[in-house]
Amino acid sequence: MIQDPQKKYRPFAPVALTDRHWPDRVVTAPPVWLSTDLRDGNQALLEPMDGARKKMLFDLLCRIGFKEIEVGFPSASQTEFDFIRHLITAGRVPADVTISALTPARPELIRRTVAALRGARRAIVHVYVAIAPVFRSLVFGRTRTEMIEMAVAATCAIREEIAGAGDTEWVLEYSPETFSAAELDFSREICDAVVDAWAPGANEKVIINLPATVEMATPNVFADQVEWMHRNLRRRSDMILSVHPHNDRGTAVAAAELAMAAGAQRVEGCLFGHGERTGNVDLVTLALNLYTQGVHPRLDLSRIDEVARTVEHCTRLPVAPRHPYAGDLVFTAFSGSHQDAIKKGFAAQTSGAFWDVPYLPVDPADVGRSYDAVIRLNGQSGKGGVSYILERDHGFVLPRRLQIELSHLVKAHTDARGGEMKSADLWALFCATYLTNGDIACLHHELYDAEGGQGVRLSLQVAGQRVERQGIGNGPLDAAMAALGVPVRLVHYEEHALGRESGAEAAAFVELEWADQGAPCFGVGVSRNIVTASYVALMRGLDRLAAAHGRRWRVDDGGHLRISEDGVAKVS
Ligand code: KIV
Ligand code: ZN
C-alpha cells in the first residue's frame, strides 16, 4: 500500500441534495425482484453453467417466486441463445413469469436478442450504454450528445425489431451502465431521451435501471443519486425505477435498501450475491431483511438450505458458513452467555407473539432450519447450551447448579480434545458421570408409616457387600439419609417427569455435601417410581461425593457405611 492514497484515489463527491426524503422513509412493500443469476451471475462464474444447471436454476427461481428473470445474454453466446429458445419452445416459462435478455446497443445484436426472445408471452429487452466520463472519453471516444444518440438509436432499433416479432408483450429496459460513476444531469438526460424515443403507450412503462456497475461510494450517496433521479426524471410516471447494485465495497444490500427508500421500485440481483467481482446485491439477504421487518418479500425462502444447495450445485461456488440467513453457522451460538439468553428466549416465546429471541433476528423455523444447530458446544459454551441440548434431546431439565457443574465437565472435555462436542458426546458424558452406579446401589426399599414420620427399610449393595439399613425421617429422602447415617447433608432435591405421557419416567436430582466441608455435587436417578428415582440419585450422589475426594464407600463390621482413603483396605 502507498503512504499517500489521496494522490492515487479520488473520494466520491457527495450529491447536492439538501432536502432528501429517503432517511425518513420506511419500506413497507417488497420491490419487483429481478433475478440476474442466469446472466450477471452466470457470466461471473469460473465455469459458466451448462444447459442442465441453467434449467435447474431457472426452475428454482420460479419456485422461489421470481416474476422477472434475466435469462441470458443471447447475442454473446450460442449456449445462452439456445437456452432461451428452449425455455420458450418447451413451454418452461410459467404464465406469470417475464423473461429478460441483455443486449448491447448494436442493431445486429439487438436483432439476435429479439430473435432469442420471440414467442415468449412477455419479454424484456434490456439494453445498456455505459455513460461515465471515463467510458465516454476512453472506451467510446464520444461526446455526451453522441452517447445519447447511440442510446436513442438502440431504442429505435428495438422498436423496429419487435414490430415484426409476434404477439409477445415487449418491455424495454434501459440501463445507463456505470451510472454510479456518472454525472447525474447526464444520467437524467440520457434516460429521458430513451423514454422519449420509446414513446410508451398509456399503460406501458419503461424500466429505467440504475446500476452501481462498480460500487463507488457509501450507500447514502447511492441513495442520494437514486432519489435525485426519482425526483428529476421528466417522465417519471412512464417508468419503473430499478436499481442494480454491485457489492465492491461490501455494502450492496444497504445501498439497495436505501435506494428503495429513495424511490426505487425494482431491484436486480442474484441469490447469495453471485455476480461480477464481489457480486451483485444478494437478493436472499434483502428479502429476508424485509421479512424480519414484518414485510413479506413475496419470495418463498422457507427452505433456505435447499435453495443454497441448489445454487451451490449450479454455480459450483459455496455459500459461506456465515452468509446471512443461509450459512451453516448463522443460527448457531457457541458462547455461554449467548446460549443462556437464547435458551431463555425460546422458553419465553409463545406462539402468535412477536419474535423476541435474543441473538436470533429470525425464527430459524421460518427458513426451514431446525433448532438443532442453534446451540452447539465447544470450549466457550456454558450452562445454557449444555442444559438446552440435554433438555431438547433427552428431556432432562437440570437444576441450575447441576447445569454449572456439567458445563465445567464439558469445558474440560472440549479443552482436552478441542473442537466441538456433539449432542451424542454430551449424552455419553452425562450418562457416564451421573447415570452410572458406583460402589453403592439401592437394591430394594420399603416405606412404612412410623411414629414420628416416614420410615424406610433399605437393602443396599455397598462395594459388593449387601447391607440392610433402616431409618425414619420427614419424608422418603430424609428417612433414607437417616438410614444411611453418613456425615453428609442434603442440599437440594428436584424431580420432574421425563415426558408428558402418564407412564413417563421421572428424573430425580439430589445435591449433597459433606456435613463439615461444603463442596456439593449431584447425583441423578431415573425410574418410573419417583421414590426409586430419588434413592438412585442419592446413592449416585454419595458415590460422586466420595470420588470427588478420592475416596470410596465401604461397610464396616457393624454394617455401617464408612469411607476409605483409597477404596482398597482401610475403613475409617
Ligand atoms: O452492472 C451493470 O452495470 C450491468 C448492466 C448491464 C445492467 O450488469
Ligand atoms: Zn451488473
Coordinates of C-alpha atoms and ligand atoms in Angstrom, one line a residue:
M1 CA 0.0 0.0 0.0
I2 CA 1.2 3.5 -0.7
Q3 CA 1.6 6.1 2.1
D4 CA -0.4 8.8 0.3
P5 CA -3.5 7.2 -1.3
Q6 CA -5.0 10.7 -1.6
K7 CA -2.7 11.1 -4.6
K8 CA -4.0 8.0 -6.2
Y9 CA -7.6 7.7 -5.4
R10 CA -10.4 10.3 -5.5
P11 CA -13.0 10.5 -2.8
F12 CA -16.6 10.3 -4.1
A13 CA -18.3 13.7 -4.3
P14 CA -21.4 14.0 -2.3
V15 CA -24.7 14.6 -4.1
A16 CA -26.1 18.1 -3.9
L17 CA -29.4 17.1 -2.4
T18 CA -30.3 19.1 0.7
D19 CA -33.9 18.0 1.3
R20 CA -33.5 14.3 0.9
H21 CA -36.6 12.2 1.8
W22 CA -35.1 8.7 1.9
P23 CA -33.7 8.9 5.5
D24 CA -37.2 9.2 6.9
R25 CA -38.9 6.6 4.7
V26 CA -39.7 3.1 5.8
V27 CA -40.0 0.5 3.1
T28 CA -43.4 -1.3 3.7
A29 CA -43.7 -3.3 0.5
P30 CA -41.3 -5.5 -1.4
P31 CA -39.9 -4.3 -4.7
V32 CA -40.3 -6.0 -8.0
W33 CA -37.5 -8.5 -7.9
L34 CA -35.4 -9.4 -11.0
S35 CA -33.0 -12.3 -10.7
T36 CA -30.0 -11.9 -12.9
D37 CA -28.4 -15.2 -11.7
L38 CA -28.6 -16.6 -15.2
R39 CA -26.9 -13.6 -16.8
D40 CA -24.8 -11.4 -14.5
G41 CA -24.4 -14.3 -12.1
N42 CA -23.5 -16.8 -14.8
Q43 CA -21.1 -14.5 -16.7
A44 CA -19.0 -14.2 -13.5
L45 CA -18.6 -17.9 -12.8
L46 CA -15.2 -19.7 -13.2
E47 CA -17.1 -22.3 -15.1
P48 CA -20.3 -21.0 -16.7
M49 CA -23.4 -23.1 -16.1
D50 CA -24.2 -25.8 -18.7
G51 CA -27.8 -26.2 -20.0
A52 CA -28.8 -28.7 -17.3
R53 CA -27.6 -26.4 -14.5
K54 CA -29.3 -23.4 -16.1
K55 CA -32.6 -25.2 -16.3
M56 CA -32.3 -26.3 -12.7
L57 CA -31.6 -22.8 -11.5
F58 CA -34.4 -21.3 -13.7
D59 CA -36.8 -23.8 -12.1
L60 CA -35.6 -22.9 -8.6
L61 CA -36.0 -19.2 -9.3
C62 CA -39.6 -19.8 -10.5
R63 CA -40.3 -21.9 -7.4
I64 CA -39.0 -19.2 -5.1
G65 CA -41.4 -16.8 -6.8
F66 CA -39.4 -14.5 -9.1
K67 CA -41.7 -12.9 -11.6
E68 CA -38.9 -11.4 -13.7
I69 CA -35.8 -13.4 -14.6
E70 CA -32.9 -12.3 -16.8
V71 CA -32.2 -15.5 -18.6
G72 CA -29.1 -14.6 -20.5
F73 CA -27.0 -12.6 -23.0
P74 CA -28.1 -14.4 -26.2
S75 CA -26.1 -12.2 -28.6
A76 CA -22.9 -13.1 -26.8
S77 CA -23.2 -16.9 -26.7
Q78 CA -24.9 -19.6 -28.7
T79 CA -25.4 -21.6 -25.5
E80 CA -27.4 -18.7 -24.0
F81 CA -29.4 -18.3 -27.2
D82 CA -30.3 -22.0 -27.3
F83 CA -31.2 -22.0 -23.6
I84 CA -33.6 -19.1 -24.1
R85 CA -35.1 -20.8 -27.1
H86 CA -35.5 -24.0 -25.1
L87 CA -37.3 -22.2 -22.3
I88 CA -39.8 -20.7 -24.7
T89 CA -40.3 -23.5 -27.1
A90 CA -40.6 -26.2 -24.4
G91 CA -43.1 -24.0 -22.5
R92 CA -40.9 -23.9 -19.4
V93 CA -41.7 -20.3 -18.5
P94 CA -44.6 -20.1 -16.1
A95 CA -47.5 -17.9 -17.2
D96 CA -46.8 -15.2 -14.6
V97 CA -43.0 -15.0 -15.2
T98 CA -41.4 -12.5 -17.6
I99 CA -38.1 -13.4 -19.0
S100 CA -35.4 -10.8 -19.9
A101 CA -32.3 -10.8 -22.1
L102 CA -29.5 -8.3 -22.1
T103 CA -28.2 -6.7 -25.3
P104 CA -25.5 -4.2 -26.2
A105 CA -26.7 -1.2 -28.2
R106 CA -25.9 -2.5 -31.6
P107 CA -28.5 -3.3 -34.3
E108 CA -27.3 -6.7 -35.2
L109 CA -27.0 -7.8 -31.6
I110 CA -30.5 -6.4 -30.8
R111 CA -31.8 -8.4 -33.7
R112 CA -30.3 -11.6 -32.3
T113 CA -31.7 -10.8 -28.8
V114 CA -35.2 -10.2 -30.1
A115 CA -34.9 -13.5 -32.1
A116 CA -34.0 -15.3 -28.9
L117 CA -37.0 -13.9 -27.0
R118 CA -39.5 -14.4 -29.8
G119 CA -42.6 -16.4 -28.8
A120 CA -42.4 -15.5 -25.1
R121 CA -45.7 -14.3 -23.6
R122 CA -43.9 -11.3 -22.2
A123 CA -40.3 -10.3 -22.6
I124 CA -37.9 -7.6 -21.5
V125 CA -35.3 -6.4 -24.0
H126 CA -32.6 -5.0 -21.7
V127 CA -30.2 -2.6 -23.5
Y128 CA -27.3 -0.9 -21.9
V129 CA -25.0 2.0 -22.8
A130 CA -22.2 2.9 -20.4
I131 CA -22.2 6.6 -19.6
A132 CA -19.4 7.5 -17.1
P133 CA -16.9 10.1 -18.2
V134 CA -14.0 7.6 -18.4
F135 CA -16.2 5.4 -20.7
R136 CA -17.2 8.3 -22.9
S137 CA -13.6 9.5 -23.4
L138 CA -11.6 6.4 -23.2
V139 CA -13.8 3.4 -24.3
F140 CA -16.1 5.1 -26.9
G141 CA -14.3 8.4 -27.7
R142 CA -17.7 10.0 -27.9
T143 CA -19.3 13.2 -26.6
R144 CA -22.3 13.3 -24.3
T145 CA -24.6 14.1 -27.3
E146 CA -23.1 11.2 -29.3
M147 CA -23.7 8.8 -26.4
I148 CA -27.4 10.0 -26.2
E149 CA -27.7 9.4 -30.0
M150 CA -26.3 5.9 -29.5
A151 CA -28.8 5.0 -26.8
V152 CA -31.7 6.5 -28.8
A153 CA -30.7 4.7 -31.9
A154 CA -30.6 1.4 -30.0
T155 CA -34.1 2.2 -28.6
C156 CA -35.4 2.8 -32.1
A157 CA -33.8 -0.4 -33.3
I158 CA -35.5 -2.4 -30.6
R159 CA -38.9 -0.8 -31.6
E160 CA -38.3 -1.8 -35.2
E161 CA -37.2 -5.3 -34.3
I162 CA -40.2 -6.1 -32.2
A163 CA -42.6 -4.7 -34.7
G164 CA -42.4 -7.9 -36.7
A165 CA -41.7 -10.2 -33.8
G166 CA -45.1 -11.8 -33.0
D167 CA -47.6 -11.0 -30.3
T168 CA -45.2 -11.0 -27.4
E169 CA -45.8 -8.3 -24.9
W170 CA -42.4 -6.4 -25.2
V171 CA -41.0 -4.3 -22.5
L172 CA -38.0 -2.0 -22.8
E173 CA -35.3 -1.8 -20.1
Y174 CA -32.6 0.7 -20.4
S175 CA -29.5 0.7 -18.1
P176 CA -27.2 3.7 -18.1
E177 CA -24.3 1.4 -17.3
T178 CA -21.7 2.9 -14.8
F179 CA -24.5 5.2 -13.5
S180 CA -22.8 5.2 -10.1
A181 CA -19.8 7.0 -11.6
A182 CA -21.6 9.3 -13.9
E183 CA -22.9 12.9 -13.7
L184 CA -26.5 12.9 -12.5
D185 CA -27.6 15.5 -15.1
F186 CA -26.2 13.4 -17.9
S187 CA -27.9 10.2 -16.5
R188 CA -31.2 12.0 -16.4
E189 CA -30.7 13.4 -19.9
I190 CA -29.9 10.0 -21.5
C191 CA -32.8 8.2 -19.6
D192 CA -35.3 10.9 -20.6
A193 CA -34.1 10.6 -24.2
V194 CA -34.6 6.9 -24.3
V195 CA -38.1 7.1 -22.8
D196 CA -39.0 9.8 -25.3
A197 CA -37.7 7.6 -28.2
W198 CA -39.6 4.6 -26.9
A199 CA -42.8 6.7 -26.5
P200 CA -44.5 4.3 -24.2
G201 CA -48.3 3.8 -24.6
A202 CA -50.9 4.6 -22.0
N203 CA -50.4 1.6 -19.8
E204 CA -46.8 0.9 -20.8
K205 CA -43.8 1.5 -18.6
V206 CA -40.1 1.6 -19.5
I207 CA -37.8 0.1 -16.9
I208 CA -35.0 2.5 -16.1
N209 CA -32.4 0.5 -14.3
L210 CA -29.7 2.4 -12.4
P211 CA -26.7 0.2 -11.9
A212 CA -23.9 0.7 -9.4
T213 CA -21.8 -1.2 -12.0
V214 CA -19.0 -0.6 -9.7
E215 CA -20.0 0.3 -6.1
M216 CA -18.1 3.6 -5.7
A217 CA -19.4 5.3 -2.6
T218 CA -21.2 4.8 0.7
P219 CA -24.8 3.6 0.4
N220 CA -26.2 7.0 1.4
V221 CA -24.5 8.5 -1.7
F222 CA -26.2 5.9 -3.9
A223 CA -29.5 6.6 -2.2
D224 CA -29.0 10.3 -2.9
Q225 CA -28.3 9.5 -6.6
V226 CA -31.4 7.4 -6.8
E227 CA -33.6 10.0 -5.1
W228 CA -32.2 12.7 -7.3
M229 CA -33.2 10.7 -10.4
H230 CA -36.6 9.7 -8.9
R231 CA -37.3 13.4 -8.4
N232 CA -35.8 14.8 -11.6
L233 CA -36.6 12.3 -14.4
R234 CA -39.0 14.0 -16.7
R235 CA -41.5 11.3 -17.4
R236 CA -41.2 9.5 -14.1
S237 CA -44.7 8.1 -14.2
D238 CA -43.9 6.3 -17.5
M239 CA -41.1 4.4 -15.8
I240 CA -40.4 1.7 -13.4
L241 CA -37.3 2.9 -11.5
S242 CA -35.0 0.0 -10.9
V243 CA -31.6 -0.5 -9.3
H244 CA -28.8 -2.9 -9.9
P245 CA -26.2 -2.6 -7.1
H246 CA -22.9 -4.4 -7.2
N247 CA -21.0 -5.1 -4.0
D248 CA -17.5 -3.8 -4.5
R249 CA -17.4 -2.0 -1.1
G250 CA -19.4 -4.8 0.6
T251 CA -22.5 -2.5 1.1
A252 CA -24.7 -3.5 -1.8
V253 CA -27.5 -4.7 0.5
A254 CA -27.5 -1.4 2.4
A255 CA -27.4 0.5 -0.9
A256 CA -30.4 -1.4 -2.3
E257 CA -32.3 -0.9 0.9
L258 CA -31.7 2.9 1.0
A259 CA -32.4 3.1 -2.8
M260 CA -35.8 1.6 -2.2
A261 CA -36.5 4.2 0.4
A262 CA -35.3 6.8 -2.2
G263 CA -37.8 5.7 -4.8
A264 CA -36.5 2.5 -6.5
Q265 CA -39.4 0.2 -7.2
R266 CA -37.4 -2.7 -8.6
V267 CA -34.2 -4.5 -7.6
E268 CA -31.9 -6.6 -9.7
G269 CA -29.5 -9.0 -8.1
C270 CA -28.5 -12.6 -7.5
L271 CA -29.2 -15.3 -4.9
F272 CA -26.5 -15.2 -2.3
G273 CA -24.8 -12.2 -4.0
H274 CA -23.3 -14.1 -7.0
G275 CA -22.2 -11.9 -9.9
E276 CA -19.2 -10.0 -11.3
R277 CA -16.2 -9.5 -8.9
T278 CA -17.7 -9.2 -5.4
G279 CA -21.1 -9.9 -6.8
N280 CA -24.5 -8.4 -7.4
V281 CA -26.7 -7.4 -4.5
D282 CA -27.7 -10.5 -2.5
L283 CA -31.5 -10.9 -3.0
V284 CA -31.8 -13.6 -0.3
T285 CA -30.5 -11.2 2.3
L286 CA -32.5 -8.3 1.0
A287 CA -35.7 -10.4 1.0
L288 CA -35.2 -11.8 4.5
N289 CA -34.2 -8.4 5.9
L290 CA -37.6 -7.2 4.7
Y291 CA -39.2 -10.3 6.2
T292 CA -37.7 -9.6 9.6
Q293 CA -39.2 -6.1 9.5
G294 CA -42.6 -7.7 9.1
V295 CA -42.8 -7.1 5.3
H296 CA -43.4 -10.3 3.3
P297 CA -40.9 -10.2 0.4
R298 CA -43.2 -12.3 -1.8
L299 CA -40.3 -14.7 -2.3
D300 CA -40.5 -18.1 -0.8
L301 CA -37.3 -18.8 1.2
S302 CA -38.9 -21.2 3.6
R303 CA -36.5 -23.9 2.5
I304 CA -33.3 -22.0 2.5
D305 CA -31.0 -25.0 2.7
E306 CA -32.5 -26.5 -0.4
V307 CA -32.0 -23.1 -2.2
A308 CA -28.4 -22.9 -1.0
R309 CA -27.6 -26.4 -2.0
T310 CA -29.1 -26.0 -5.5
V311 CA -27.3 -22.7 -6.1
E312 CA -24.1 -24.3 -4.9
H313 CA -24.6 -27.2 -7.4
C314 CA -25.4 -24.9 -10.3
T315 CA -22.7 -22.3 -9.7
R316 CA -20.1 -24.6 -8.2
L317 CA -19.4 -21.9 -5.6
P318 CA -20.0 -22.4 -1.9
V319 CA -22.4 -20.4 0.3
A320 CA -20.2 -19.2 3.2
P321 CA -20.9 -20.6 6.7
R322 CA -21.5 -17.1 7.9
H323 CA -23.6 -15.9 5.0
P324 CA -26.7 -14.0 6.4
Y325 CA -29.7 -16.3 7.0
A326 CA -28.3 -19.2 4.8
G327 CA -24.8 -20.0 6.2
D328 CA -24.4 -23.2 8.2
L329 CA -23.3 -21.3 11.3
V330 CA -25.6 -18.3 11.3
F331 CA -28.2 -19.7 13.7
T332 CA -25.5 -21.2 16.0
A333 CA -24.4 -19.9 19.3
F334 CA -21.3 -21.4 20.9
S335 CA -20.7 -18.8 23.6
G336 CA -22.2 -19.5 27.0
S337 CA -23.8 -16.1 27.6
H338 CA -25.5 -16.2 24.1
Q339 CA -26.7 -19.8 24.7
D340 CA -28.2 -18.7 28.0
A341 CA -30.0 -15.8 26.5
I342 CA -31.3 -17.9 23.6
K343 CA -32.5 -20.7 25.9
K344 CA -34.4 -18.2 28.0
G345 CA -35.8 -16.6 24.8
F346 CA -37.1 -19.9 23.5
A347 CA -38.6 -20.7 26.8
A348 CA -40.4 -17.4 27.0
Q349 CA -41.6 -17.4 23.3
T350 CA -45.3 -18.1 23.0
S351 CA -47.0 -18.9 19.7
G352 CA -48.6 -15.9 18.0
A353 CA -46.4 -13.4 19.9
F354 CA -43.7 -11.2 18.3
W355 CA -40.4 -12.9 17.8
D356 CA -38.2 -11.9 20.7
V357 CA -35.5 -14.5 21.0
P358 CA -32.1 -12.8 21.7
Y359 CA -29.4 -13.1 19.1
L360 CA -31.7 -14.6 16.5
P361 CA -33.2 -11.9 14.2
V362 CA -35.4 -14.5 12.5
D363 CA -37.0 -17.7 13.7
P364 CA -34.9 -20.4 12.1
A365 CA -38.0 -22.5 11.5
D366 CA -39.3 -19.8 9.1
V367 CA -36.5 -20.5 6.7
G368 CA -36.8 -24.3 7.2
R369 CA -33.9 -24.6 9.7
S370 CA -34.4 -26.8 12.7
Y371 CA -33.4 -25.7 16.2
D372 CA -30.8 -28.5 16.3
A373 CA -28.0 -26.2 15.1
V374 CA -28.9 -23.2 17.2
I375 CA -26.9 -24.3 20.2
R376 CA -23.7 -26.1 19.7
L377 CA -21.0 -26.9 22.3
N378 CA -17.3 -26.1 22.3
G379 CA -14.9 -24.8 24.9
Q380 CA -16.6 -21.5 25.1
S381 CA -20.1 -22.9 25.8
G382 CA -21.7 -22.6 29.2
K383 CA -24.5 -24.0 31.2
G384 CA -27.2 -22.6 29.0
G385 CA -26.1 -24.5 26.0
V386 CA -25.4 -27.7 27.8
S387 CA -28.8 -27.7 29.6
Y388 CA -30.6 -26.7 26.4
I389 CA -29.3 -29.7 24.5
L390 CA -30.0 -32.2 27.3
E391 CA -33.5 -30.9 27.6
R392 CA -34.1 -30.7 23.8
D393 CA -32.7 -34.2 23.0
H394 CA -33.3 -36.1 26.2
G395 CA -35.9 -34.2 28.2
F396 CA -33.7 -33.5 31.3
V397 CA -34.3 -30.2 32.9
L398 CA -31.2 -29.8 35.1
P399 CA -31.2 -27.8 38.3
R400 CA -29.1 -24.6 37.9
R401 CA -26.1 -25.7 39.9
L402 CA -26.0 -29.1 38.1
Q403 CA -26.0 -27.1 34.8
I404 CA -22.9 -25.3 36.0
E405 CA -21.3 -28.5 37.3
L406 CA -21.9 -30.2 34.0
S407 CA -20.8 -27.3 31.9
H408 CA -17.4 -27.4 33.7
L409 CA -17.1 -31.0 32.8
V410 CA -17.9 -30.2 29.2
K411 CA -15.4 -27.4 29.1
A412 CA -12.7 -29.8 30.5
H413 CA -13.7 -32.3 27.9
T414 CA -13.6 -29.9 24.9
D415 CA -10.4 -28.2 26.2
A416 CA -8.7 -31.6 26.3
R417 CA -9.9 -32.8 22.9
G418 CA -10.5 -29.5 21.1
G419 CA -13.3 -28.9 18.6
E420 CA -17.0 -29.3 19.0
M421 CA -18.9 -31.5 21.4
K422 CA -21.9 -33.2 19.7
S423 CA -25.1 -33.9 21.4
A424 CA -24.3 -37.7 21.4
D425 CA -20.9 -37.0 23.1
L426 CA -22.7 -34.8 25.7
W427 CA -25.2 -37.5 26.4
A428 CA -22.4 -40.1 26.8
L429 CA -20.6 -37.8 29.3
F430 CA -23.8 -37.2 31.2
C431 CA -24.6 -40.9 31.4
A432 CA -21.1 -41.8 32.5
T433 CA -21.0 -39.1 35.1
Y434 CA -24.5 -39.1 36.5
L435 CA -26.4 -42.1 35.4
T436 CA -23.9 -44.8 36.2
N437 CA -23.9 -46.7 39.5
G438 CA -20.7 -46.7 41.6
D439 CA -20.0 -48.5 44.9
I440 CA -23.4 -48.1 46.4
A441 CA -26.7 -49.2 44.9
C442 CA -30.1 -49.4 46.4
L443 CA -31.4 -52.9 45.7
H444 CA -34.7 -52.5 47.4
H445 CA -36.7 -50.1 49.5
E446 CA -39.8 -50.3 51.6
L447 CA -41.5 -47.3 53.0
Y448 CA -43.7 -47.6 56.1
D449 CA -45.6 -45.3 58.4
A450 CA -43.6 -44.8 61.5
E451 CA -44.3 -43.0 64.7
G452 CA -42.9 -39.5 64.2
G453 CA -42.7 -39.6 60.4
Q454 CA -41.8 -41.7 57.4
G455 CA -39.9 -45.0 57.9
V456 CA -37.8 -46.8 55.3
R457 CA -36.0 -50.1 55.1
L458 CA -33.2 -50.2 52.6
S459 CA -31.4 -53.1 51.1
L460 CA -28.1 -51.8 49.8
Q461 CA -25.2 -53.2 48.0
V462 CA -22.0 -51.4 49.1
A463 CA -18.7 -52.4 47.4
G464 CA -20.1 -55.8 46.6
Q465 CA -21.5 -56.3 50.2
R466 CA -25.1 -56.5 51.0
V467 CA -26.3 -54.4 53.9
E468 CA -29.7 -53.6 55.4
R469 CA -30.4 -50.2 56.9
Q470 CA -33.4 -48.6 58.4
G471 CA -34.3 -45.0 59.3
I472 CA -37.1 -42.5 60.0
G473 CA -37.4 -39.0 58.7
N474 CA -39.8 -36.3 57.5
G475 CA -40.2 -37.9 54.1
P476 CA -38.7 -40.8 52.0
L477 CA -35.4 -38.9 51.3
D478 CA -35.0 -37.7 54.8
A479 CA -35.7 -41.3 56.1
A480 CA -33.1 -42.7 53.7
M481 CA -30.5 -40.1 54.9
A482 CA -31.2 -41.2 58.4
A483 CA -30.9 -44.9 57.4
L484 CA -27.6 -44.3 55.8
G485 CA -26.2 -42.5 58.8
V486 CA -23.4 -40.8 56.9
P487 CA -21.9 -37.3 57.6
V488 CA -23.5 -35.9 54.5
R489 CA -26.1 -33.1 54.2
L490 CA -28.8 -33.0 51.6
V491 CA -28.5 -29.5 50.0
H492 CA -31.2 -29.7 47.3
Y493 CA -33.7 -32.0 45.7
E494 CA -35.6 -31.7 42.5
E495 CA -37.6 -34.0 40.3
H496 CA -39.6 -33.9 37.1
A497 CA -41.3 -36.3 34.6
L498 CA -39.3 -37.2 31.6
G499 CA -42.2 -36.9 29.2
R500 CA -45.8 -36.0 29.0
E501 CA -47.4 -39.5 28.9
S502 CA -48.9 -40.8 32.1
G503 CA -46.4 -43.7 32.4
A504 CA -43.4 -41.4 31.8
E505 CA -40.2 -42.0 33.8
A506 CA -39.2 -39.5 36.5
A507 CA -35.8 -37.9 36.8
A508 CA -34.6 -37.0 40.3
F509 CA -31.7 -34.7 41.2
V510 CA -30.0 -34.9 44.6
E511 CA -27.4 -32.4 45.6
L512 CA -25.2 -33.5 48.6
E513 CA -22.3 -32.1 50.5
W514 CA -20.1 -33.3 53.4
A515 CA -21.5 -32.0 56.7
D516 CA -18.3 -30.3 57.6
Q517 CA -16.8 -29.3 54.2
G518 CA -19.4 -28.0 51.7
A519 CA -18.3 -28.6 48.1
P520 CA -21.6 -30.1 46.9
C521 CA -22.1 -32.4 44.0
F522 CA -25.1 -34.0 42.3
G523 CA -26.5 -37.5 41.7
V524 CA -29.2 -38.2 39.2
G525 CA -31.7 -41.1 39.2
V526 CA -34.3 -42.2 36.6
S527 CA -37.2 -44.5 37.3
R528 CA -40.9 -45.0 36.8
N529 CA -41.2 -44.8 40.5
I530 CA -40.3 -41.4 41.9
V531 CA -39.1 -42.7 45.3
T532 CA -36.8 -45.2 43.5
A533 CA -35.5 -42.4 41.3
S534 CA -34.7 -40.3 44.3
Y535 CA -32.9 -43.1 46.0
V536 CA -30.9 -44.0 42.9
A537 CA -29.9 -40.3 42.7
L538 CA -29.0 -40.3 46.4
M539 CA -26.7 -43.3 46.0
R540 CA -25.0 -41.9 42.9
G541 CA -24.6 -38.6 44.6
L542 CA -22.9 -40.3 47.6
D543 CA -20.6 -42.1 45.2
R544 CA -19.7 -38.9 43.4
L545 CA -19.1 -37.1 46.6
A546 CA -16.7 -39.7 47.8
A547 CA -15.0 -39.9 44.4
A548 CA -14.6 -36.1 44.4
H549 CA -12.3 -36.5 47.5
G550 CA -10.5 -39.6 46.2
R551 CA -12.5 -41.9 48.5
R552 CA -14.9 -44.8 48.2
W553 CA -17.7 -46.2 50.3
R554 CA -17.3 -49.4 52.4
V555 CA -19.2 -51.2 55.1
D556 CA -17.6 -51.8 58.5
D557 CA -18.0 -54.8 60.6
G558 CA -21.0 -53.3 62.3
G559 CA -22.8 -52.8 59.0
H560 CA -22.2 -49.0 59.0
L561 CA -21.2 -47.1 55.9
R562 CA -17.8 -45.7 56.0
I563 CA -15.4 -44.0 53.6
S564 CA -12.0 -45.3 52.8
E565 CA -9.0 -43.2 51.7
D566 CA -8.2 -45.2 48.6
G567 CA -11.0 -47.7 48.5
V568 CA -8.7 -50.6 49.0
A569 CA -8.4 -51.6 52.6
K570 CA -8.8 -49.2 55.5
V571 CA -12.2 -48.5 56.8
S572 CA -12.3 -45.2 58.6
Ligands
KIV1 O1 -23.6 -3.9 -13.7 C1 -24.1 -3.4 -14.7 O2 -24.0 -2.2 -15.0 C2 -24.8 -4.3 -15.6 C3 -25.7 -3.7 -16.6 C4 -25.6 -4.4 -17.9 C5 -27.1 -3.5 -16.1 O3 -24.8 -5.5 -15.4
ZN2 ZN -24.2 -5.9 -13.3

